[in-house]
Every structure is written in structure tokens, then in C-alpha cells.
Amino acid sequence: MTADEYPDAPGFKAHGPSEEAADKIAASASIVRAKVLAVFEAAHPQGRTADEVAHDLHLSILTVRPRVSELHRDGELEKTPERGKNDSGMSATVWRYVPHEKQDFEAWALGKALEGQK
């Protein structure tokens, strides 16, 4: 997989409007991702919902939520046991920044576990 394919770039499920939207956001996704991460870093050790971050950055929740998912996939954010409310009043995940020391340890521990399976 190349860096310009999902999950490293915005994806789409069907050709047409969804593909056009993914193409349009691709250029700014990394910038938005960095801004989203900065909000979580500043809030650490407290967490935030994706919708709270969207409000903080004056961005659409539809722009921020996928960036939060990407940051979680990359190990930059973790779920907390807390729940917040999203814009529709439903229960929402509260995410928290993962300090780099913890990311490094978890990567090291995973590597050790995988070595043990050989």
C-alpha cells in the first residue's frame, strides 16, 4: 500500500461524490490531523471528544472525526473509560493523547511479543 491510499489518505467507499470528497480533503488532511493532535496534547492528561475538538478548531465534526480515528489507529490517541456527549446528544468516546514515551514502550513491547511467537 502506498502513502496515498487509505488508511494513510482519506478513503471512499464508492466512486462519485464520496471519491471527490476524499480527493478534496486529501491535501489538507495532514494539516487538520496535526491541529487535532495539538488540541489533544494541550488538554493532556484530560481527554476530549471528537466533537469538542471540532468546536475548538471551528471545523466540521465530519472533518475532525476521521482525523481522530486516524490518530487512534496511529497510536497517538487512546480511548478513556469516560464518556462525553456528541452534537446530537448521544454518548461519545472521550479520547486522550498518548505521550511518546508510552507509544515507544508499547511498540517495543509489541515487538518483543511478536519475537516470542517466532
mmCIF file of N, CA and C in Angstrom:
data_model
loop_
_atom_site.group_PDB
_atom_site.id
_atom_site.type_symbol
_atom_site.label_atom_id
_atom_site.label_comp_id
_atom_site.label_asym_id
_atom_site.label_seq_id
_atom_site.Cartn_x
_atom_site.Cartn_y
_atom_site.Cartn_z
ATOM 1 N N MET A 1 0.845 -1.186 0.000
ATOM 2 C CA MET A 1 0.000 0.000 0.000
ATOM 3 C C MET A 1 0.884 1.239 0.000
ATOM 4 N N THR A 2 0.531 2.211 -0.780
ATOM 5 C CA THR A 2 1.311 3.441 -0.861
ATOM 6 C C THR A 2 0.759 4.471 0.103
ATOM 7 N N ALA A 3 1.526 5.528 0.314
ATOM 8 C CA ALA A 3 1.128 6.566 1.271
ATOM 9 C C ALA A 3 -0.090 7.352 0.810
ATOM 10 N N ASP A 4 -0.473 7.233 -0.472
ATOM 11 C CA ASP A 4 -1.630 7.985 -0.953
ATOM 12 C C ASP A 4 -2.894 7.134 -1.006
ATOM 13 N N GLU A 5 -2.894 6.010 -0.299
ATOM 14 C CA GLU A 5 -4.066 5.139 -0.227
ATOM 15 C C GLU A 5 -4.551 5.050 1.210
ATOM 16 N N TYR A 6 -5.845 4.748 1.356
ATOM 17 C CA TYR A 6 -6.411 4.564 2.682
ATOM 18 C C TYR A 6 -5.704 3.390 3.355
ATOM 19 N N PRO A 7 -5.341 3.461 4.619
ATOM 20 C CA PRO A 7 -5.744 4.457 5.604
ATOM 21 C C PRO A 7 -4.781 5.628 5.746
ATOM 22 N N ASP A 8 -3.760 5.710 4.904
ATOM 23 C CA ASP A 8 -2.805 6.813 5.006
ATOM 24 C C ASP A 8 -3.311 8.090 4.353
ATOM 25 N N ALA A 9 -4.376 7.992 3.604
ATOM 26 C CA ALA A 9 -5.017 9.139 2.972
ATOM 27 C C ALA A 9 -6.519 8.935 3.097
ATOM 28 N N PRO A 10 -7.310 10.006 3.025
ATOM 29 C CA PRO A 10 -8.766 9.845 3.126
ATOM 30 C C PRO A 10 -9.285 8.856 2.082
ATOM 31 N N GLY A 11 -10.194 8.010 2.513
ATOM 32 C CA GLY A 11 -10.722 6.978 1.621
ATOM 33 C C GLY A 11 -12.164 7.234 1.226
ATOM 34 N N PHE A 12 -12.683 6.332 0.403
ATOM 35 C CA PHE A 12 -14.070 6.417 -0.039
ATOM 36 C C PHE A 12 -14.563 5.008 -0.316
ATOM 37 N N LYS A 13 -15.867 4.819 -0.217
ATOM 38 C CA LYS A 13 -16.462 3.501 -0.427
ATOM 39 C C LYS A 13 -17.004 3.319 -1.828
ATOM 40 N N ALA A 14 -17.368 4.408 -2.475
ATOM 41 C CA ALA A 14 -17.954 4.319 -3.811
ATOM 42 C C ALA A 14 -17.439 5.469 -4.662
ATOM 43 N N HIS A 15 -17.269 5.196 -5.937
ATOM 44 C CA HIS A 15 -16.846 6.255 -6.857
ATOM 45 C C HIS A 15 -17.972 7.284 -6.973
ATOM 46 N N GLY A 16 -17.609 8.508 -7.232
ATOM 47 C CA GLY A 16 -18.592 9.585 -7.343
ATOM 48 C C GLY A 16 -18.340 10.619 -6.274
ATOM 49 N N PRO A 17 -19.409 11.117 -5.632
ATOM 50 C CA PRO A 17 -19.260 12.189 -4.644
ATOM 51 C C PRO A 17 -18.316 11.835 -3.490
ATOM 52 N N SER A 18 -18.373 10.600 -3.006
ATOM 53 C CA SER A 18 -17.504 10.195 -1.904
ATOM 54 C C SER A 18 -16.035 10.252 -2.320
ATOM 55 N N GLU A 19 -15.748 9.791 -3.508
ATOM 56 C CA GLU A 19 -14.373 9.834 -4.031
ATOM 57 C C GLU A 19 -13.909 11.287 -4.209
ATOM 58 N N GLU A 20 -14.808 12.133 -4.721
ATOM 59 C CA GLU A 20 -14.477 13.541 -4.916
ATOM 60 C C GLU A 20 -14.179 14.221 -3.579
ATOM 61 N N ALA A 21 -14.958 13.893 -2.556
ATOM 62 C CA ALA A 21 -14.740 14.476 -1.230
ATOM 63 C C ALA A 21 -13.394 14.018 -0.664
ATOM 64 N N ALA A 22 -13.065 12.744 -0.836
ATOM 65 C CA ALA A 22 -11.780 12.225 -0.353
ATOM 66 C C ALA A 22 -10.626 12.925 -1.059
ATOM 67 N N ASP A 23 -10.741 13.109 -2.360
ATOM 68 C CA ASP A 23 -9.702 13.805 -3.119
ATOM 69 C C ASP A 23 -9.549 15.250 -2.642
ATOM 70 N N LYS A 24 -10.671 15.895 -2.363
ATOM 71 C CA LYS A 24 -10.645 17.302 -1.960
ATOM 72 C C LYS A 24 -9.980 17.482 -0.597
ATOM 73 N N ILE A 25 -10.266 16.591 0.344
ATOM 74 C CA ILE A 25 -9.730 16.732 1.702
ATOM 75 C C ILE A 25 -8.297 16.212 1.806
ATOM 76 N N ALA A 26 -7.850 15.405 0.858
ATOM 77 C CA ALA A 26 -6.523 14.772 0.946
ATOM 78 C C ALA A 26 -5.404 15.783 1.172
ATOM 79 N N ALA A 27 -5.451 16.901 0.490
ATOM 80 C CA ALA A 27 -4.383 17.891 0.603
ATOM 81 C C ALA A 27 -4.316 18.514 2.000
ATOM 82 N N SER A 28 -5.444 18.656 2.657
ATOM 83 C CA SER A 28 -5.451 19.318 3.962
ATOM 84 C C SER A 28 -5.567 18.347 5.135
ATOM 85 N N ALA A 29 -5.764 17.063 4.881
ATOM 86 C CA ALA A 29 -5.983 16.102 5.968
ATOM 87 C C ALA A 29 -4.813 16.063 6.946
ATOM 88 N N SER A 30 -3.581 16.095 6.452
ATOM 89 C CA SER A 30 -2.441 16.023 7.362
ATOM 90 C C SER A 30 -2.335 17.293 8.215
ATOM 91 N N ILE A 31 -2.713 18.434 7.660
ATOM 92 C CA ILE A 31 -2.694 19.686 8.418
ATOM 93 C C ILE A 31 -3.759 19.643 9.508
ATOM 94 N N VAL A 32 -4.960 19.195 9.143
ATOM 95 C CA VAL A 32 -6.043 19.089 10.124
ATOM 96 C C VAL A 32 -5.665 18.074 11.191
ATOM 97 N N ARG A 33 -5.080 16.947 10.789
ATOM 98 C CA ARG A 33 -4.667 15.913 11.742
ATOM 99 C C ARG A 33 -3.690 16.511 12.762
ATOM 100 N N ALA A 34 -2.742 17.308 12.310
ATOM 101 C CA ALA A 34 -1.768 17.935 13.213
ATOM 102 C C ALA A 34 -2.450 18.910 14.173
ATOM 103 N N LYS A 35 -3.412 19.663 13.684
ATOM 104 C CA LYS A 35 -4.145 20.607 14.542
ATOM 105 C C LYS A 35 -4.960 19.855 15.595
ATOM 106 N N VAL A 36 -5.604 18.768 15.167
ATOM 107 C CA VAL A 36 -6.397 17.950 16.093
ATOM 108 C C VAL A 36 -5.485 17.377 17.178
ATOM 109 N N LEU A 37 -4.332 16.844 16.769
ATOM 110 C CA LEU A 37 -3.397 16.282 17.734
ATOM 111 C C LEU A 37 -2.925 17.348 18.718
ATOM 112 N N ALA A 38 -2.693 18.556 18.239
ATOM 113 C CA ALA A 38 -2.242 19.640 19.114
ATOM 114 C C ALA A 38 -3.272 19.955 20.198
ATOM 115 N N VAL A 39 -4.548 19.892 19.861
ATOM 116 C CA VAL A 39 -5.598 20.129 20.863
ATOM 117 C C VAL A 39 -5.549 19.042 21.936
ATOM 118 N N PHE A 40 -5.401 17.790 21.514
ATOM 119 C CA PHE A 40 -5.323 16.701 22.494
ATOM 120 C C PHE A 40 -4.070 16.805 23.352
ATOM 121 N N GLU A 41 -2.945 17.171 22.753
ATOM 122 C CA GLU A 41 -1.698 17.342 23.517
ATOM 123 C C GLU A 41 -1.865 18.438 24.571
ATOM 124 N N ALA A 42 -2.479 19.547 24.192
ATOM 125 C CA ALA A 42 -2.669 20.663 25.116
ATOM 126 C C ALA A 42 -3.608 20.295 26.268
ATOM 127 N N ALA A 43 -4.561 19.428 26.003
ATOM 128 C CA ALA A 43 -5.531 19.028 27.027
ATOM 129 C C ALA A 43 -4.994 17.936 27.947
ATOM 130 N N HIS A 44 -3.944 17.251 27.542
ATOM 131 C CA HIS A 44 -3.417 16.101 28.292
ATOM 132 C C HIS A 44 -3.075 16.504 29.715
ATOM 133 N N PRO A 45 -3.432 15.771 30.740
ATOM 134 C CA PRO A 45 -3.903 14.393 30.705
ATOM 135 C C PRO A 45 -5.416 14.250 30.553
ATOM 136 N N GLN A 46 -6.149 15.358 30.500
ATOM 137 C CA GLN A 46 -7.583 15.246 30.278
ATOM 138 C C GLN A 46 -7.833 14.840 28.827
ATOM 139 N N GLY A 47 -9.013 14.313 28.599
ATOM 140 C CA GLY A 47 -9.396 13.906 27.257
ATOM 141 C C GLY A 47 -10.445 14.841 26.678
ATOM 142 N N ARG A 48 -10.777 14.605 25.432
ATOM 143 C CA ARG A 48 -11.772 15.398 24.709
ATOM 144 C C ARG A 48 -12.531 14.460 23.784
ATOM 145 N N THR A 49 -13.764 14.799 23.464
ATOM 146 C CA THR A 49 -14.486 14.083 22.412
ATOM 147 C C THR A 49 -14.075 14.694 21.069
ATOM 148 N N ALA A 50 -14.303 13.961 20.007
ATOM 149 C CA ALA A 50 -14.003 14.483 18.674
ATOM 150 C C ALA A 50 -14.816 15.742 18.399
ATOM 151 N N ASP A 51 -16.058 15.759 18.853
ATOM 152 C CA ASP A 51 -16.912 16.924 18.603
ATOM 153 C C ASP A 51 -16.420 18.159 19.367
ATOM 154 N N GLU A 52 -15.911 17.962 20.591
ATOM 155 C CA GLU A 52 -15.353 19.086 21.336
ATOM 156 C C GLU A 52 -14.150 19.674 20.596
ATOM 157 N N VAL A 53 -13.318 18.797 20.047
ATOM 158 C CA VAL A 53 -12.153 19.262 19.302
ATOM 159 C C VAL A 53 -12.602 20.011 18.044
ATOM 160 N N ALA A 54 -13.623 19.491 17.373
ATOM 161 C CA ALA A 54 -14.144 20.173 16.183
ATOM 162 C C ALA A 54 -14.589 21.590 16.541
ATOM 163 N N HIS A 55 -15.274 21.734 17.665
ATOM 164 C CA HIS A 55 -15.716 23.069 18.106
ATOM 165 C C HIS A 55 -14.518 23.948 18.441
ATOM 166 N N ASP A 56 -13.522 23.386 19.127
ATOM 167 C CA ASP A 56 -12.327 24.156 19.475
ATOM 168 C C ASP A 56 -11.645 24.719 18.228
ATOM 169 N N LEU A 57 -11.622 23.919 17.161
ATOM 170 C CA LEU A 57 -10.928 24.311 15.932
ATOM 171 C C LEU A 57 -11.833 25.007 14.921
ATOM 172 N N HIS A 58 -13.119 25.151 15.260
ATOM 173 C CA HIS A 58 -14.094 25.757 14.344
ATOM 174 C C HIS A 58 -14.142 24.995 13.015
ATOM 175 N N LEU A 59 -14.155 23.667 13.141
ATOM 176 C CA LEU A 59 -14.225 22.788 11.969
ATOM 177 C C LEU A 59 -15.446 21.890 12.083
ATOM 178 N N SER A 60 -15.845 21.340 10.971
ATOM 179 C CA SER A 60 -16.963 20.403 10.945
ATOM 180 C C SER A 60 -16.585 19.116 11.682
ATOM 181 N N ILE A 61 -17.562 18.554 12.387
ATOM 182 C CA ILE A 61 -17.320 17.254 13.016
ATOM 183 C C ILE A 61 -17.006 16.201 11.960
ATOM 184 N N LEU A 62 -17.513 16.395 10.748
ATOM 185 C CA LEU A 62 -17.267 15.433 9.671
ATOM 186 C C LEU A 62 -15.841 15.525 9.137
ATOM 187 N N THR A 63 -15.158 16.608 9.437
ATOM 188 C CA THR A 63 -13.744 16.745 9.101
ATOM 189 C C THR A 63 -12.871 16.202 10.221
ATOM 190 N N VAL A 64 -13.280 16.420 11.457
ATOM 191 C CA VAL A 64 -12.456 16.065 12.612
ATOM 192 C C VAL A 64 -12.574 14.594 12.998
ATOM 193 N N ARG A 65 -13.766 14.038 12.995
ATOM 194 C CA ARG A 65 -13.935 12.650 13.438
ATOM 195 C C ARG A 65 -13.028 11.667 12.702
ATOM 196 N N PRO A 66 -12.902 11.741 11.376
ATOM 197 C CA PRO A 66 -11.985 10.810 10.702
ATOM 198 C C PRO A 66 -10.523 11.028 11.098
ATOM 199 N N ARG A 67 -10.137 12.283 11.366
ATOM 200 C CA ARG A 67 -8.758 12.547 11.778
ATOM 201 C C ARG A 67 -8.495 11.935 13.155
ATOM 202 N N VAL A 68 -9.500 11.967 14.047
ATOM 203 C CA VAL A 68 -9.365 11.339 15.355
ATOM 204 C C VAL A 68 -9.187 9.828 15.181
ATOM 205 N N SER A 69 -9.959 9.227 14.297
ATOM 206 C CA SER A 69 -9.817 7.788 14.028
ATOM 207 C C SER A 69 -8.426 7.461 13.501
ATOM 208 N N GLU A 70 -7.918 8.309 12.627
ATOM 209 C CA GLU A 70 -6.573 8.094 12.081
ATOM 210 C C GLU A 70 -5.513 8.200 13.184
ATOM 211 N N LEU A 71 -5.662 9.204 14.054
ATOM 212 C CA LEU A 71 -4.710 9.374 15.148
ATOM 213 C C LEU A 71 -4.771 8.196 16.119
ATOM 214 N N HIS A 72 -5.946 7.653 16.348
ATOM 215 C CA HIS A 72 -6.082 6.469 17.195
ATOM 216 C C HIS A 72 -5.402 5.279 16.536
ATOM 217 N N ARG A 73 -5.637 5.088 15.260
ATOM 218 C CA ARG A 73 -5.011 3.987 14.518
ATOM 219 C C ARG A 73 -3.487 4.085 14.580
ATOM 220 N N ASP A 74 -2.972 5.321 14.569
ATOM 221 C CA ASP A 74 -1.529 5.538 14.589
ATOM 222 C C ASP A 74 -0.923 5.502 15.995
ATOM 223 N N GLY A 75 -1.762 5.277 17.011
ATOM 224 C CA GLY A 75 -1.262 5.181 18.378
ATOM 225 C C GLY A 75 -1.065 6.510 19.080
ATOM 226 N N GLU A 76 -1.526 7.603 18.472
ATOM 227 C CA GLU A 76 -1.365 8.930 19.061
ATOM 228 C C GLU A 76 -2.446 9.233 20.101
ATOM 229 N N LEU A 77 -3.610 8.575 19.973
ATOM 230 C CA LEU A 77 -4.733 8.771 20.896
ATOM 231 C C LEU A 77 -5.184 7.424 21.427
ATOM 232 N N GLU A 78 -5.748 7.458 22.636
ATOM 233 C CA GLU A 78 -6.340 6.253 23.212
ATOM 234 C C GLU A 78 -7.713 6.593 23.769
ATOM 235 N N LYS A 79 -8.576 5.580 23.813
ATOM 236 C CA LYS A 79 -9.889 5.754 24.422
ATOM 237 C C LYS A 79 -9.724 5.803 25.930
ATOM 238 N N THR A 80 -10.547 6.630 26.572
ATOM 239 C CA THR A 80 -10.587 6.649 28.032
ATOM 240 C C THR A 80 -11.857 5.922 28.462
ATOM 241 N N PRO A 81 -11.960 5.583 29.731
ATOM 242 C CA PRO A 81 -13.213 4.959 30.192
ATOM 243 C C PRO A 81 -14.361 5.954 30.287
ATOM 244 N N GLU A 82 -14.044 7.238 30.170
ATOM 245 C CA GLU A 82 -15.059 8.286 30.277
ATOM 246 C C GLU A 82 -15.906 8.345 29.007
ATOM 247 N N ARG A 83 -17.102 8.908 29.151
ATOM 248 C CA ARG A 83 -17.983 9.153 28.012
ATOM 249 C C ARG A 83 -18.395 10.615 28.045
ATOM 250 N N GLY A 84 -18.506 11.198 26.876
ATOM 251 C CA GLY A 84 -18.982 12.565 26.753
ATOM 252 C C GLY A 84 -20.237 12.566 25.906
ATOM 253 N N LYS A 85 -20.646 13.733 25.479
ATOM 254 C CA LYS A 85 -21.816 13.864 24.609
ATOM 255 C C LYS A 85 -21.356 14.427 23.274
ATOM 256 N N ASN A 86 -21.939 13.907 22.196
ATOM 257 C CA ASN A 86 -21.635 14.483 20.886
ATOM 258 C C ASN A 86 -22.691 15.530 20.545
ATOM 259 N N ASP A 87 -22.593 16.098 19.357
ATOM 260 C CA ASP A 87 -23.515 17.178 18.980
ATOM 261 C C ASP A 87 -24.979 16.754 18.972
ATOM 262 N N SER A 88 -25.229 15.472 18.756
ATOM 263 C CA SER A 88 -26.617 15.008 18.728
ATOM 264 C C SER A 88 -27.119 14.601 20.115
ATOM 265 N N GLY A 89 -26.265 14.783 21.133
ATOM 266 C CA GLY A 89 -26.662 14.439 22.494
ATOM 267 C C GLY A 89 -26.420 12.991 22.860
ATOM 268 N N MET A 90 -25.859 12.230 21.931
ATOM 269 C CA MET A 90 -25.573 10.820 22.182
ATOM 270 C C MET A 90 -24.245 10.674 22.920
ATOM 271 N N SER A 91 -24.043 9.515 23.523
ATOM 272 C CA SER A 91 -22.802 9.219 24.225
ATOM 273 C C SER A 91 -21.647 9.141 23.226
ATOM 274 N N ALA A 92 -20.512 9.712 23.608
ATOM 275 C CA ALA A 92 -19.362 9.754 22.702
ATOM 276 C C ALA A 92 -18.091 9.351 23.443
ATOM 277 N N THR A 93 -17.175 8.774 22.713
ATOM 278 C CA THR A 93 -15.881 8.392 23.268
ATOM 279 C C THR A 93 -15.085 9.630 23.647
ATOM 280 N N VAL A 94 -14.461 9.571 24.809
ATOM 281 C CA VAL A 94 -13.508 10.601 25.205
ATOM 282 C C VAL A 94 -12.126 10.041 24.910
ATOM 283 N N TRP A 95 -11.386 10.761 24.088
ATOM 284 C CA TRP A 95 -10.051 10.347 23.647
ATOM 285 C C TRP A 95 -9.001 11.125 24.421
ATOM 286 N N ARG A 96 -7.819 10.525 24.553
ATOM 287 C CA ARG A 96 -6.720 11.178 25.265
ATOM 288 C C ARG A 96 -5.424 10.985 24.479
ATOM 289 N N TYR A 97 -4.582 12.008 24.497
ATOM 290 C CA TYR A 97 -3.264 11.950 23.872
ATOM 291 C C TYR A 97 -2.409 10.885 24.551
ATOM 292 N N VAL A 98 -1.644 10.152 23.769
ATOM 293 C CA VAL A 98 -0.715 9.153 24.286
ATOM 294 C C VAL A 98 0.691 9.751 24.194
ATOM 295 N N PRO A 99 1.323 10.030 25.345
ATOM 296 C CA PRO A 99 2.681 10.586 25.296
ATOM 297 C C PRO A 99 3.631 9.647 24.545
ATOM 298 N N HIS A 100 4.632 10.222 23.899
ATOM 299 C CA HIS A 100 5.532 9.436 23.066
ATOM 300 C C HIS A 100 6.272 8.354 23.843
ATOM 301 N N GLU A 101 6.571 8.592 25.128
ATOM 302 C CA GLU A 101 7.252 7.560 25.921
ATOM 303 C C GLU A 101 6.395 6.297 25.978
ATOM 304 N N LYS A 102 5.086 6.463 26.134
ATOM 305 C CA LYS A 102 4.175 5.325 26.200
ATOM 306 C C LYS A 102 4.073 4.656 24.832
ATOM 307 N N GLN A 103 4.023 5.460 23.755
ATOM 308 C CA GLN A 103 3.973 4.896 22.403
ATOM 309 C C GLN A 103 5.216 4.064 22.149
ATOM 310 N N ASP A 104 6.383 4.597 22.537
ATOM 311 C CA ASP A 104 7.640 3.880 22.319
ATOM 312 C C ASP A 104 7.655 2.569 23.088
ATOM 313 N N PHE A 105 7.197 2.587 24.350
ATOM 314 C CA PHE A 105 7.166 1.375 25.155
ATOM 315 C C PHE A 105 6.214 0.344 24.562
ATOM 316 N N GLU A 106 5.021 0.793 24.153
ATOM 317 C CA GLU A 106 4.052 -0.144 23.590
ATOM 318 C C GLU A 106 4.571 -0.762 22.293
ATOM 319 N N ALA A 107 5.256 0.026 21.457
ATOM 320 C CA ALA A 107 5.837 -0.514 20.228
ATOM 321 C C ALA A 107 6.923 -1.524 20.564
ATOM 322 N N TRP A 108 7.738 -1.208 21.559
ATOM 323 C CA TRP A 108 8.795 -2.123 21.985
ATOM 324 C C TRP A 108 8.184 -3.422 22.525
ATOM 325 N N ALA A 109 7.161 -3.296 23.383
ATOM 326 C CA ALA A 109 6.526 -4.472 23.977
ATOM 327 C C ALA A 109 5.867 -5.335 22.908
ATOM 328 N N LEU A 110 5.240 -4.715 21.931
ATOM 329 C CA LEU A 110 4.624 -5.470 20.841
ATOM 330 C C LEU A 110 5.693 -6.213 20.056
ATOM 331 N N GLY A 111 6.795 -5.548 19.776
ATOM 332 C CA GLY A 111 7.903 -6.190 19.058
ATOM 333 C C GLY A 111 8.414 -7.407 19.814
ATOM 334 N N LYS A 112 8.556 -7.275 21.126
ATOM 335 C CA LYS A 112 9.019 -8.396 21.960
ATOM 336 C C LYS A 112 8.007 -9.544 21.917
ATOM 337 N N ALA A 113 6.730 -9.218 21.981
ATOM 338 C CA ALA A 113 5.685 -10.250 21.930
ATOM 339 C C ALA A 113 5.703 -10.972 20.592
ATOM 340 N N LEU A 114 5.893 -10.233 19.517
ATOM 341 C CA LEU A 114 5.936 -10.856 18.195
ATOM 342 C C LEU A 114 7.167 -11.715 18.027
ATOM 343 N N GLU A 115 8.293 -11.296 18.617
ATOM 344 C CA GLU A 115 9.514 -12.116 18.564
ATOM 345 C C GLU A 115 9.276 -13.455 19.254
ATOM 346 N N GLY A 116 8.527 -13.433 20.354
ATOM 347 C CA GLY A 116 8.240 -14.657 21.098
ATOM 348 C C GLY A 116 7.367 -15.636 20.352
ATOM 349 N N GLN A 117 6.662 -15.168 19.316
ATOM 350 C CA GLN A 117 5.784 -16.045 18.537
ATOM 351 C C GLN A 117 6.529 -16.753 17.421
ATOM 352 N N LYS A 118 7.752 -16.371 17.165
ATOM 353 C CA LYS A 118 8.516 -16.960 16.058
ATOM 354 C C LYS A 118 8.968 -18.356 16.387
#
